[in-house]
Amino acid sequence: PSQVRWAATGRLGFIDAAGIYTVDAQGGDRRVVERPHRAHYVDRFAWSRDGSRIAYAEAAYDFSRQPTETIYVARANGRGRRPVAEFEGHAEGLSWSPRGTIVYDTGDGSLRTVAAEGDSARVLLDGGSDRYPAVTPDGQQMAISADGSVNLLALPGPAESDAAARIDMARVDGQVRVS
């Protein structure tokens, strides 16, 4: 198993044999959340803050070309699955914000956000080496791994337009850079 994550409901989720499964806090009651068909695999997943929904990246086994990944959102039991974003690349991380948006990276340094209802994706950062987003519980900041260090980003609020949004990045060691 990989990608082990606790849900707020007390269930433990993990990826095994290309699908997502959960068990109870004692390790029993194994349930299937998502088992893609044979030509696909689940790459990453993240629970919503309250544990009622799950977002995950699914890709096809086709090593002859750049993979196309789809971000899906479903109820915690896997039902009600719907695609919310698709991109060429390989997701390195997914994280839910408290506002119900999903932050993900595309494997090429582009960090994007999309509403769980499937609005169009918005680019937060583009073309860097930023990976593995982790949004704070209050949704004001996000930590990312970039070039061997951890950076903190102040996230734009929902009322800010894309053109007006400014993302300030502060390295954990105190150095600041602005994008």
N, CA, C and O of each residue as an XYZ file, in Angstrom:
716
protein
N       0.819     -1.213      0.000
C       0.000      0.000      0.000
C       0.857      1.269      0.000
O       1.979      1.283      0.507
N       0.298      2.328     -0.580
C       0.976      3.614     -0.599
C      -0.046      4.719     -0.388
O      -1.246      4.461     -0.296
N       0.441      5.955     -0.312
C      -0.431      7.125     -0.175
C      -1.415      6.954      0.992
O      -2.616      7.157      0.813
N      -0.941      6.597      2.140
C      -1.807      6.358      3.297
C      -2.284      7.699      3.856
O      -1.470      8.582      4.125
N      -3.610      7.857      4.031
C      -4.200      9.106      4.506
C      -5.384      8.827      5.423
O      -6.245      8.006      5.107
N      -5.420      9.528      6.580
C      -6.587      9.453      7.461
C      -7.664     10.397      6.956
O      -7.362     11.503      6.507
N      -8.901      9.975      7.025
C     -10.044     10.846      6.749
C     -10.567     11.361      8.084
O     -10.370     10.720      9.116
N     -11.224     12.498      8.073
C     -11.802     13.070      9.290
C     -12.836     12.139      9.917
O     -13.168     12.278     11.094
N     -13.341     11.196      9.138
C     -14.331     10.238      9.631
C     -13.705      9.118     10.451
O     -14.419      8.312     11.049
N     -12.368      9.061     10.484
C     -11.681      8.011     11.231
C     -11.288      6.812     10.387
O     -10.665      5.882     10.898
N     -11.636      6.811      9.112
C     -11.227      5.721      8.234
C      -9.865      6.046      7.632
O      -9.541      7.209      7.391
N      -9.086      5.023      7.396
C      -7.756      5.156      6.806
C      -7.848      4.750      5.345
O      -8.287      3.643      5.033
N      -7.437      5.639      4.446
C      -7.446      5.341      3.023
C      -6.041      5.076      2.528
O      -5.069      5.593      3.079
N      -5.934      4.260      1.475
C      -4.628      3.970      0.888
C      -4.815      3.463     -0.533
O      -5.896      3.014     -0.916
N      -3.727      3.544     -1.313
C      -3.727      3.001     -2.674
C      -3.067      1.639     -2.623
O      -1.993      1.479     -2.044
N      -3.713      0.660     -3.229
C      -3.178     -0.695     -3.303
C      -3.694     -1.319     -4.591
O      -4.876     -1.200     -4.913
N      -2.827     -1.972     -5.313
C      -3.211     -2.624     -6.570
C      -3.944     -1.653     -7.493
O      -4.937     -2.015     -8.124
N      -3.447     -0.418     -7.568
C      -3.930      0.621     -8.473
C      -5.282      1.208     -8.098
O      -5.797      2.044     -8.841
N      -5.881      0.809     -6.976
C      -7.161      1.355     -6.552
C      -7.057      1.994     -5.183
O      -6.007      1.940     -4.543
N      -8.163      2.609     -4.727
C      -8.220      3.226     -3.408
C      -9.108      2.371     -2.517
O     -10.200      1.960     -2.911
N      -8.622      2.113     -1.319
C      -9.334      1.299     -0.346
C      -9.344      2.020      0.993
O      -8.518      2.901      1.231
N     -10.274      1.652      1.869
C     -10.273      2.160      3.234
C     -10.419      1.000      4.204
O     -10.943     -0.063      3.868
N      -9.941      1.236      5.414
C     -10.144      0.318      6.539
C     -10.537      1.151      7.747
O     -10.310      2.360      7.780
N     -11.133      0.491      8.748
C     -11.468      1.215      9.976
C     -10.210      1.421     10.819
O      -9.129      0.968     10.440
N     -10.341      2.093     11.942
C      -9.187      2.452     12.780
C      -8.455      1.228     13.325
O      -7.294      1.341     13.717
N      -9.094      0.073     13.360
C      -8.449     -1.146     13.824
C      -7.846     -1.967     12.685
O      -7.259     -3.023     12.923
N      -7.988     -1.490     11.462
C      -7.405     -2.176     10.317
C      -8.329     -3.177      9.654
O      -7.914     -3.877      8.730
N      -9.564     -3.261     10.101
C     -10.531     -4.189      9.498
C     -11.534     -3.454      8.629
O     -11.382     -2.267      8.338
N     -12.556     -4.177      8.225
C     -13.642     -3.618      7.420
C     -13.117     -2.946      6.147
O     -13.434     -1.789      5.872
N     -12.318     -3.679      5.381
C     -11.739     -3.150      4.140
C     -12.838     -2.906      3.113
O     -13.671     -3.775      2.855
N     -12.824     -1.704      2.530
C     -13.815     -1.323      1.524
C     -13.120     -0.741      0.302
O     -12.083     -0.088      0.414
N     -13.702     -0.984     -0.858
C     -13.211     -0.407     -2.110
C     -13.850      0.963     -2.287
O     -15.073      1.093     -2.224
N     -13.030      1.984     -2.508
C     -13.539      3.307     -2.838
C     -13.524      3.478     -4.351
O     -14.509      3.926     -4.937
N     -12.417      3.124     -4.979
C     -12.295      3.217     -6.440
C     -11.351      2.136     -6.931
O     -10.233      1.995     -6.438
N     -11.817      1.378     -7.908
C     -10.985      0.381     -8.577
C     -11.140      0.623    -10.069
O     -12.109      0.163    -10.673
N     -10.193      1.341    -10.673
C     -10.317      1.663    -12.095
C     -10.242      0.407    -12.961
O      -9.746     -0.635    -12.534
N     -10.747      0.534    -14.183
C     -10.664     -0.624    -15.074
C      -9.206     -0.916    -15.404
O      -8.330     -0.102    -15.113
N      -8.945     -2.046    -15.996
C      -7.585     -2.583    -16.160
C      -6.557     -1.649    -16.763
O      -5.389     -1.709    -16.379
N      -6.937     -0.798    -17.683
C      -5.959      0.030    -18.378
C      -5.634      1.327    -17.632
O      -4.880      2.153    -18.146
N      -6.188      1.521    -16.430
C      -5.974      2.747    -15.665
C      -5.479      2.438    -14.261
O      -5.597      1.313    -13.776
N      -4.927      3.451    -13.623
C      -4.497      3.325    -12.232
C      -4.726      4.644    -11.508
O      -4.717      5.709    -12.124
N      -4.928      4.567    -10.203
C      -5.046      5.757     -9.369
C      -3.648      6.153     -8.939
O      -2.876      5.328     -8.452
N      -3.335      7.412     -9.123
C      -1.996      7.918     -8.865
C      -1.878      8.613     -7.505
O      -0.924      8.360     -6.769
N      -2.819      9.472     -7.167
C      -2.816     10.249     -5.931
C      -4.248     10.432     -5.465
O      -5.184     10.350     -6.260
N      -4.414     10.682     -4.157
C      -5.738     11.016     -3.662
C      -5.641     11.907     -2.438
O      -4.595     11.994     -1.795
N      -6.761     12.576     -2.123
C      -6.845     13.428     -0.935
C      -8.287     13.455     -0.458
O      -9.215     13.508     -1.265
N      -8.471     13.420      0.850
C      -9.803     13.535      1.456
C     -10.196     14.999      1.561
O      -9.338     15.862      1.749
N     -11.492     15.285      1.440
C     -11.973     16.631      1.754
C     -11.784     16.853      3.249
O     -11.565     15.898      3.994
N     -11.867     18.094      3.690
C     -11.607     18.419      5.096
C     -12.506     17.655      6.052
O     -12.055     17.247      7.123
N     -13.767     17.451      5.691
C     -14.684     16.744      6.592
C     -14.738     15.242      6.328
O     -15.463     14.519      7.010
N     -13.975     14.769      5.342
C     -13.920     13.342      5.039
C     -15.105     12.816      4.255
O     -15.215     11.610      4.038
N     -16.001     13.707      3.823
C     -17.201     13.257      3.109
C     -16.955     13.028      1.618
O     -17.741     12.350      0.957
N     -15.855     13.597      1.082
C     -15.543     13.441     -0.339
C     -14.065     13.100     -0.516
O     -13.243     13.282      0.382
N     -13.770     12.605     -1.698
C     -12.400     12.253     -2.033
C     -12.104     12.775     -3.436
O     -12.952     12.716     -4.326
N     -10.893     13.284     -3.616
C     -10.416     13.675     -4.938
C      -9.250     12.756     -5.270
O      -8.442     12.432     -4.400
N      -9.165     12.339     -6.514
C      -8.049     11.472     -6.904
C      -7.696     11.658     -8.362
O      -8.526     12.061     -9.178
N      -6.441     11.355     -8.675
C      -5.931     11.442    -10.043
C      -5.851     10.039    -10.612
O      -5.317      9.132     -9.973
N      -6.378      9.862    -11.804
C      -6.372      8.563    -12.471
C      -5.744      8.726    -13.850
O      -6.023      9.691    -14.560
N      -4.898      7.778    -14.218
C      -4.207      7.831    -15.512
C      -4.268      6.471    -16.184
O      -4.575      5.459    -15.553
N      -3.970      6.467    -17.477
C      -3.944      5.231    -18.254
C      -2.533      4.657    -18.270
O      -1.554      5.402    -18.258
N      -2.432      3.340    -18.297
C      -1.145      2.679    -18.501
C      -0.794      2.782    -19.973
O      -1.223      1.946    -20.769
N      -0.034      3.773    -20.344
C       0.435      3.920    -21.713
C       1.769      4.645    -21.652
O       1.813      5.875    -21.662
N       2.853      3.887    -21.591
C       4.166      4.467    -21.392
C       4.794      4.957    -22.692
O       5.937      5.414    -22.691
N       4.058      4.869    -23.808
C       4.588      5.321    -25.083
C       4.366      6.818    -25.298
O       4.893      7.387    -26.254
N       3.594      7.460    -24.423
C       3.322      8.889    -24.578
C       3.157      9.536    -23.208
O       3.069      8.859    -22.184
N       3.117     10.853    -23.222
C       2.880     11.606    -21.993
C       1.497     11.214    -21.455
O       0.521     11.239    -22.204
N       1.399     10.857    -20.178
C       0.095     10.429    -19.674
C      -0.894     11.588    -19.596
O      -0.510     12.739    -19.391
N      -2.155     11.265    -19.763
C      -3.225     12.211    -19.503
C      -3.865     11.772    -18.202
O      -4.322     10.636    -18.076
N      -3.898     12.678    -17.233
C      -4.512     12.357    -15.952
C      -5.808     13.124    -15.812
O      -5.950     14.243    -16.307
N      -6.738     12.508    -15.137
C      -8.015     13.129    -14.838
C      -8.166     13.189    -13.331
O      -7.927     12.204    -12.633
N      -8.568     14.364    -12.825
C      -8.887     14.508    -11.409
C     -10.381     14.251    -11.277
O     -11.196     14.888    -11.945
N     -10.730     13.308    -10.406
C     -12.125     12.986    -10.124
C     -12.461     13.381     -8.696
O     -11.587     13.414     -7.830
N     -13.727     13.681     -8.456
C     -14.261     13.885     -7.110
C     -15.420     12.921     -6.949
O     -16.229     12.749     -7.860
N     -15.497     12.289     -5.774
C     -16.575     11.355     -5.473
C     -16.916     11.460     -3.989
O     -16.169     12.053     -3.211
N     -18.041     10.886     -3.610
C     -18.338     10.767     -2.184
C     -17.297      9.837     -1.567
O     -16.615      9.113     -2.293
N     -17.166      9.845     -0.264
C     -16.136      9.063      0.418
C     -16.229      7.573      0.120
O     -15.224      6.866      0.197
N     -17.417      7.085     -0.220
C     -17.582      5.661     -0.536
C     -17.319      5.356     -2.015
O     -17.464      4.212     -2.446
N     -16.932      6.374     -2.792
C     -16.624      6.184     -4.203
C     -17.784      6.433     -5.140
O     -17.588      6.506     -6.353
N     -18.979      6.564     -4.614
C     -20.141      6.797     -5.474
C     -20.211      8.257     -5.908
O     -19.655      9.135     -5.249
N     -20.896      8.509     -7.015
C     -21.069      9.864     -7.520
C     -19.826     10.440     -8.165
O     -19.644     11.657     -8.187
N     -18.976      9.586     -8.685
C     -17.724     10.012     -9.306
C     -17.987     10.914    -10.498
O     -18.852     10.637    -11.328
N     -17.209     12.025    -10.569
C     -17.301     12.917    -11.733
C     -15.946     13.565    -11.979
O     -15.240     13.897    -11.027
N     -15.573     13.750    -13.240
C     -14.298     14.411    -13.550
C     -14.409     15.912    -13.308
O     -15.440     16.517    -13.600
N     -13.336     16.518    -12.768
C     -13.324     17.962    -12.557
C     -12.175     18.645    -13.302
O     -12.220     19.857    -13.513
N     -11.157     17.897    -13.701
C     -10.033     18.479    -14.447
C      -9.299     17.380    -15.197
O      -9.283     16.225    -14.773
N      -8.692     17.753    -16.316
C      -7.880     16.818    -17.085
C      -6.667     17.573    -17.602
O      -6.773     18.736    -17.990
N      -5.515     16.912    -17.609
C      -4.293     17.556    -18.062
C      -3.304     16.509    -18.520
O      -3.381     15.347    -18.119
N      -2.365     16.927    -19.368
C      -1.266     16.054    -19.750
C      -0.195     16.181    -18.687
O       0.230     17.289    -18.363
N       0.234     15.087    -18.156
C       1.252     15.107    -17.112
C       0.963     14.055    -16.073
O       0.190     13.121    -16.288
N       1.600     14.233    -14.953
C       1.555     13.246    -13.885
C       1.395     13.981    -12.560
O       2.324     14.658    -12.121
N       0.255     13.864    -11.924
C      -0.001     14.586    -10.669
C       0.982     14.157     -9.590
O       1.151     12.965     -9.332
N       1.618     15.114     -8.974
C       2.530     14.832     -7.872
C       1.870     15.069     -6.528
O       2.402     14.649     -5.501
N       0.735     15.725     -6.511
C       0.070     15.974     -5.241
C      -1.305     16.572     -5.418
O      -1.585     17.238     -6.415
N      -2.167     16.328     -4.438
C      -3.514     16.888     -4.381
C      -3.750     17.364     -2.950
O      -3.284     16.736     -2.000
N      -4.472     18.470     -2.797
C      -4.813     18.958     -1.475
C      -6.132     19.722     -1.554
O      -6.351     20.484     -2.495
N      -7.006     19.523     -0.578
C      -8.275     20.246     -0.514
C      -8.096     21.521      0.294
O      -7.371     21.533      1.289
N      -8.746     22.580     -0.127
C      -8.800     23.797      0.683
C     -10.109     23.751      1.478
O     -11.018     23.001      1.122
N     -10.214     24.539      2.545
C     -11.474     24.559      3.294
C     -12.636     25.143      2.496
O     -13.795     24.955      2.865
N     -12.336     25.848      1.407
C     -13.394     26.404      0.550
C     -13.944     25.372     -0.432
O     -14.841     25.679     -1.218
N     -13.411     24.154     -0.389
C     -13.911     23.104     -1.269
C     -13.248     23.055     -2.622
O     -13.748     22.389     -3.529
N     -12.133     23.744     -2.781
C     -11.385     23.644     -4.030
C     -10.250     22.643     -3.848
O      -9.833     22.341     -2.730
N      -9.774     22.149     -4.956
C      -8.700     21.167     -4.947
C      -7.482     21.813     -5.599
O      -7.571     22.342     -6.707
N      -6.353     21.768     -4.910
C      -5.093     22.266     -5.466
C      -4.305     21.045     -5.908
O      -4.189     20.073     -5.162
N      -3.764     21.092     -7.114
C      -2.978     19.963     -7.618
C      -1.837     20.472     -8.466
O      -1.890     21.584     -8.991
N      -0.803     19.658     -8.600
C       0.256     20.017     -9.524
C       0.220     19.040    -10.688
O      -0.273     17.918    -10.569
N       0.751     19.490    -11.808
C       0.657     18.707    -13.037
C       1.944     17.972    -13.365
O       2.081     17.405    -14.449
N       2.896     17.979    -12.426
C       4.150     17.281    -12.652
C       5.168     18.072    -13.450
O       6.322     17.660    -13.571
N       4.743     19.223    -14.004
C       5.682     20.067    -14.750
C       5.931     21.382    -14.018
O       6.456     22.331    -14.600
N       5.556     21.437    -12.748
C       5.753     22.643    -11.960
C       4.574     23.584    -11.968
O       4.632     24.639    -11.337
N       3.517     23.242    -12.654
C       2.325     24.072    -12.677
C       1.417     23.674    -11.519
O       1.031     22.512    -11.394
N       1.078     24.647    -10.674
C       0.107     24.418     -9.598
C      -1.211     25.023    -10.036
O      -1.265     26.175    -10.467
N      -2.273     24.240     -9.924
C      -3.591     24.694    -10.367
C      -4.610     24.430     -9.272
O      -4.383     23.634     -8.362
N      -5.726     25.111     -9.384
C      -6.834     24.887     -8.464
C      -8.110     24.742     -9.281
O      -8.278     25.382    -10.320
N      -9.002     23.893     -8.794
C     -10.280     23.670     -9.466
C     -11.336     23.438     -8.390
O     -11.056     22.823     -7.362
N     -12.538     23.926     -8.626
C     -13.627     23.707     -7.685
C     -14.052     22.244     -7.727
O     -14.004     21.608     -8.780
N     -14.460     21.724     -6.603
C     -14.892     20.323     -6.535
C     -16.108     20.068     -7.421
O     -16.386     18.921     -7.769
N     -16.825     21.110     -7.786
C     -17.973     20.969     -8.682
C     -17.546     20.944    -10.138
O     -18.366     20.666    -11.013
N     -16.258     21.234    -10.421
C     -15.741     21.090    -11.773
C     -15.646     22.351    -12.591
O     -15.625     22.268    -13.819
N     -15.587     23.529    -11.971
C     -15.356     24.757    -12.735
C     -14.015     24.654    -13.455
O     -13.245     23.725    -13.208
N     -13.735     25.604    -14.343
C     -12.468     25.539    -15.062
C     -11.294     25.742    -14.105
O     -11.380     26.501    -13.140
N     -10.208     25.051    -14.395
C      -9.015     25.122    -13.555
C      -8.362     26.493    -13.683
O      -8.403     27.126    -14.738
N      -7.768     26.928    -12.597
C      -7.067     28.215    -12.541
C      -5.607     27.943    -12.196
O      -5.320     27.168    -11.283
N      -4.690     28.571    -12.915
C      -3.262     28.394    -12.670
C      -2.837     29.296    -11.517
O      -3.057     30.507    -11.555
N      -2.222     28.696    -10.482
C      -1.667     29.475     -9.377
C      -0.211     29.823     -9.643
O       0.192     30.974     -9.471
N       0.581     28.845    -10.059
C       1.990     29.024    -10.410
C       2.250     28.190    -11.649
O       1.648     27.131    -11.827
N       3.134     28.657    -12.499
C       3.371     27.934    -13.742
C       4.860     27.811    -14.029
O       5.607     28.785    -13.930
N       5.281     26.607    -14.383
C       6.603     26.387    -14.904
C       7.733     26.282    -13.910
O       8.895     26.323    -14.314
N       7.452     26.151    -12.642
C       8.516     26.009    -11.645
C       8.784     24.548    -11.349
O       8.462     23.668    -12.148
N       9.365     24.304    -10.216
C       9.614     22.923     -9.797
C       8.790     22.610     -8.550
O       9.197     21.801     -7.715
N       7.643     23.248     -8.432
C       6.810     23.137     -7.241
C       6.023     21.832     -7.243
O       5.417     21.452     -8.245
N       6.048     21.153     -6.090
C       5.399     19.853     -5.980
C       4.709     19.695     -4.623
O       4.996     20.424     -3.673
N       3.826     18.763     -4.560
C       3.205     18.285     -3.316
C       2.533     19.398     -2.516
O       2.971     19.683     -1.401
N       1.494     20.034     -3.036
C       0.834     21.107     -2.296
C       0.123     20.593     -1.044
O      -0.446     19.502     -1.043
N       0.165     21.388      0.012
C      -0.547     21.088      1.256
C      -1.159     22.389      1.762
O      -0.443     23.262      2.253
N      -2.485     22.524      1.643
C      -3.186     23.736      2.041
C      -3.432     23.702      3.545
O      -3.801     22.667      4.099
N      -3.223     24.860      4.209
C      -3.460     24.949      5.645
C      -4.955     24.807      5.946
O      -5.782     25.079      5.075
N      -5.315     24.386      7.165
C      -6.729     24.220      7.505
C      -7.569     25.484      7.323
O      -8.764     25.384      7.047
N      -6.969     26.680      7.473
C      -7.748     27.913      7.296
C      -7.781     28.377      5.833
O      -8.485     29.334      5.510
N      -7.031     27.715      4.948
C      -7.043     28.035      3.528
C      -6.289     29.288      3.144
O      -6.374     29.725      1.996
N      -5.557     29.877      4.065
C      -4.840     31.113      3.786
C      -3.469     30.878      3.158
O      -2.960     31.736      2.436
N      -2.871     29.720      3.432
C      -1.537     29.433      2.923
C      -1.468     28.013      2.375
O      -2.339     27.176      2.615
N      -0.399     27.784      1.633
C      -0.133     26.455      1.118
C       1.369     26.223      1.212
O       2.159     27.115      0.903
N       1.755     25.048      1.630
C       3.166     24.664      1.631
C       3.414     23.826      0.386
O       2.575     23.013     -0.002
N       4.561     24.027     -0.231
C       4.963     23.229     -1.383
C       6.430     22.870     -1.245
O       7.192     23.559     -0.567
N       6.809     21.803     -1.883
C       8.209     21.419     -1.969
C       8.730     21.925     -3.300
O       8.141     21.656     -4.347
N       9.849     22.666     -3.261
C      10.411     23.216     -4.490
C      11.924     23.282     -4.373
O      12.458     23.872     -3.433
N      12.606     22.679     -5.324
C      14.070     22.755     -5.388
C      14.734     22.389     -4.066
O      15.679     23.057     -3.645
N      14.261     21.356     -3.420
C      14.884     20.879     -2.200
C      14.540     21.660     -0.949
O      15.122     21.404      0.105
N      13.620     22.601     -1.026
C      13.205     23.334      0.166
C      11.688     23.338      0.249
O      10.998     22.956     -0.696
N      11.183     23.771      1.386
C       9.741     23.908      1.576
C       9.415     25.387      1.543
O      10.063     26.186      2.219
N       8.414     25.755      0.760
C       7.983     27.147      0.635
C       6.550     27.284      1.109
O       5.741     26.368      0.962
N       6.248     28.443      1.681
C       4.884     28.774      2.079
C       4.354     29.824      1.128
O       5.058     30.782      0.808
N       3.121     29.659      0.670
C       2.492     30.605     -0.244
C       1.269     31.183      0.427
O       0.494     30.449      1.041
N       1.083     32.483      0.320
C      -0.169     33.115      0.733
C      -1.132     32.960     -0.439
O      -0.855     33.453     -1.532
N      -2.246     32.291     -0.228
C      -3.180     32.025     -1.326
C      -4.118     33.199     -1.547
O      -4.548     33.833     -0.584
N      -4.441     33.498     -2.795
C      -5.412     34.563     -3.063
C      -6.792     34.152     -2.586
O      -7.151     32.975     -2.633
N      -7.560     35.124     -2.130
C      -8.925     34.846     -1.671
C      -9.855     34.619     -2.835
O      -9.497     34.902     -3.978
N     -11.065     34.106     -2.563
C     -12.002     33.797     -3.648
C     -12.493     35.035     -4.391
O     -12.939     34.923     -5.533
N     -12.422     36.218     -3.767
C     -12.910     37.432     -4.419
C     -11.882     38.055     -5.349
O     -12.224     38.933     -6.141
N     -10.624     37.619     -5.270
C      -9.578     38.212     -6.098
C      -9.628     37.635     -7.509
O      -9.826     36.433     -7.688
N      -9.449     38.490     -8.500
C      -9.423     38.011     -9.878
C      -8.061     37.384    -10.156
O      -7.099     37.626     -9.427
N      -7.985     36.584    -11.201
C      -6.722     35.977    -11.582
C      -5.656     37.045    -11.832
O      -4.505     36.883    -11.428
N      -6.038     38.132    -12.495
C      -5.068     39.173    -12.821
C      -4.569     39.889    -11.566
O      -3.414     40.312    -11.518
N      -5.423     40.030    -10.551
C      -5.040     40.772     -9.351
C      -4.396     39.881     -8.297
O      -3.799     40.384     -7.345
N      -4.506     38.583     -8.451
C      -3.983     37.670     -7.430
C      -2.465     37.729     -7.403
O      -1.806     37.612     -8.436
N      -1.933     37.907     -6.234
C      -0.477     37.930     -6.051
C      -0.152     36.839     -5.058
O      -0.757     36.761     -3.988
N       0.779     36.015     -5.400
C       1.152     34.911     -4.525
C       2.526     35.214     -3.955
O       3.512     35.271     -4.689
N       2.587     35.406     -2.651
C       3.854     35.646     -1.972
C       4.365     34.324     -1.444
O       3.640     33.582     -0.782
N       5.613     34.038     -1.742
C       6.211     32.785     -1.291
C       7.277     33.097     -0.257
O       8.138     33.946     -0.492
N       7.232     32.429      0.873
C       8.249     32.595      1.902
C       8.846     31.241      2.200
O       8.135     30.294      2.536
N      10.146     31.154      2.076
C      10.801     29.897      2.438
C      10.695     29.717      3.931
O      10.646     30.695      4.678
N      10.659     28.498      4.365
C      10.544     28.207      5.780
C      11.706     28.812      6.564
O      11.558     29.137      7.743
N      12.865     28.965      5.911
C      14.017     29.571      6.595
C      13.920     31.103      6.638
O      14.842     31.764      7.116
N      12.814     31.673      6.144
C      12.584     33.098      6.272
C      12.833     33.921      5.031
O      12.404     35.074      4.981
N      13.505     33.391      4.025
C      13.734     34.140      2.792
C      12.432     34.225      2.017
O      11.648     33.276      2.005
N      12.200     35.350      1.375
C      10.942     35.560      0.663
C      11.210     35.776     -0.821
O      12.172     36.446     -1.197
N      10.360     35.209     -1.650
C      10.389     35.531     -3.068
C       8.952     35.746     -3.508
O       8.042     35.125     -2.958
N       8.734     36.597     -4.469
C       7.394     36.944     -4.920
C       7.236     36.504     -6.366
O       8.129     36.704     -7.190
N       6.077     35.894     -6.668
C       5.771     35.491     -8.037
C       4.760     36.445     -8.612
O       4.354     36.295     -9.764
